[in-house]
Amino acid sequence: KMSSVMSMVRPTTNGCAAAAAGTTATATLLAKQLNAALANGKTAAAMNITTAATPTVPKQPLQAAKIIQQSHIVCFDVDSTVIIEEGIDELAEFCGKGSEVARVTKEAMGGSMTFQDALKIRLNIIRPTQQQVTDFIKQRPSTLSRNIKRFIGQLKADGKQVFLISGGFDCLIAPVATELGIPLTNMYANKMLFDYKGDYDSFDTTQPTSRSGGKAEAIGMIRQRQSASASDVLITMIGDGATDLEAVPPANNFIGYGGNVVRAEVYRRAQYYITDFEQLMHA
């Protein structure tokens, strides 16, 4: 994700105790209202923001829930949407390369390189072995976002197809898909390649999500997989980032998600925006 991160919010999920309390909670609320102010082109002073701030206001959540009801296929971004973490940043930190990778990410956010170049440079810094990836998955399991498991359970019960589309890596996302009961054939993500000794070699540049505009390409592929007339299938994309927003078209609708990270540009441009998946379960 290359768009600017305005705030990081790590909610209590799956019974994990929230480490943040007191001043952290206040700072989080303040950051969220600042995001809303920036998204609307207003200064903090104009909004009279104080520490008694209110959370980011959802945009048309009832209409968004109706769109979900009408959709045949619902696609999710993974990092900061289905899970609260950003996988490649967590892996970099685990491998002792966090600060180096953060510098490249900042450059990439400035638009000085393509998504694929940024991915290549970051992985060449981390150079994780297969063993490190295995240890990372065991020692740092991803944390599901609040209410995502219930929401996906409802989607499946309603007969909808669910897909994960990520610029992250399949080896990190597969355990998440399994926990949510999503077939691995319904996952579009990047693939790390290792040599015969298990050392990092490169990544598969043929995967659509390894490129700019890759999420839209993946949704085009999903549409072509359907037995019904492609134009009759309603697809909705849910995510926190600009790359998710830009998946329409070929997706029919986009719903922004700000339960973990609020990105001012996405909040401003999204017609529909929610901060908790429960908001999509009551049309």
Coordinates of N, CA, C and O in Angstrom, one line a residue, residues 4 26 34 37 49 69-70 79 84 94 105 133 143 145-147 175 203 219 282:
S4 N -0.6 7.4 1.9 CA -0.2 7.9 3.2 C -1.0 7.3 4.4 O -2.2 7.4 4.4
T26 N -6.9 8.0 23.8 CA -7.2 9.4 23.5 C -6.5 9.8 22.2 O -7.1 10.5 21.4
L34 N -8.8 13.9 13.3 CA -7.9 14.7 12.4 C -8.0 14.2 11.0 O -8.0 14.9 10.0
A37 N -11.1 15.5 9.5 CA -10.9 16.9 9.1 C -10.1 17.1 7.9 O -10.5 17.8 7.0
I49 N -10.9 20.7 17.2 CA -10.6 19.4 17.8 C -9.9 19.5 19.1 O -9.0 20.2 19.3
Q69 N -25.5 -7.1 0.4 CA -26.6 -8.0 0.2 C -26.8 -8.3 -1.3 O -27.1 -9.4 -1.7
Q70 N -26.6 -7.3 -2.1 CA -26.9 -7.5 -3.6 C -25.7 -8.1 -4.3 O -25.8 -8.6 -5.4
D79 N -3.9 -6.9 4.3 CA -3.2 -6.1 5.3 C -4.0 -4.9 5.7 O -4.4 -4.1 4.8
I84 N -5.0 -6.8 11.2 CA -4.6 -5.5 11.7 C -3.2 -5.1 11.3 O -2.9 -3.9 11.2
F94 N 10.7 -8.7 12.0 CA 11.1 -10.0 12.6 C 12.5 -10.4 12.1 O 13.2 -11.0 12.9
T105 N 9.8 2.1 2.0 CA 8.4 2.3 1.9 C 8.0 3.8 1.8 O 7.2 4.2 1.1
V133 N 10.5 -17.6 7.4 CA 9.1 -17.4 7.1 C 8.2 -18.3 7.9 O 7.2 -17.9 8.5
T143 N -3.4 -11.1 13.4 CA -4.6 -10.8 14.2 C -5.7 -10.4 13.3 O -5.6 -9.4 12.6
S145 N -9.1 -8.7 12.2 CA -9.8 -7.4 12.5 C -11.1 -7.7 13.2 O -11.7 -8.8 13.0
R146 N -11.6 -6.8 14.0 CA -12.8 -6.9 14.7 C -14.0 -7.3 13.8 O -14.2 -6.7 12.8
N147 N -14.7 -8.4 14.2 CA -15.9 -8.8 13.5 C -15.7 -9.4 12.1 O -16.7 -9.7 11.4
P175 N -2.5 -18.9 6.0 CA -3.1 -19.2 7.4 C -4.3 -18.4 7.7 O -5.3 -18.9 8.4
F203 N 10.8 -13.0 -6.3 CA 9.3 -13.3 -6.2 C 8.8 -13.4 -7.6 O 9.4 -13.0 -8.6
I219 N -9.4 -8.8 -10.1 CA -10.9 -8.9 -10.1 C -11.4 -9.2 -11.6 O -12.4 -9.9 -11.7
H282 N -26.0 -5.2 8.9 CA -27.4 -4.8 9.2 C -27.9 -3.9 8.1 O -27.8 -2.7 8.3

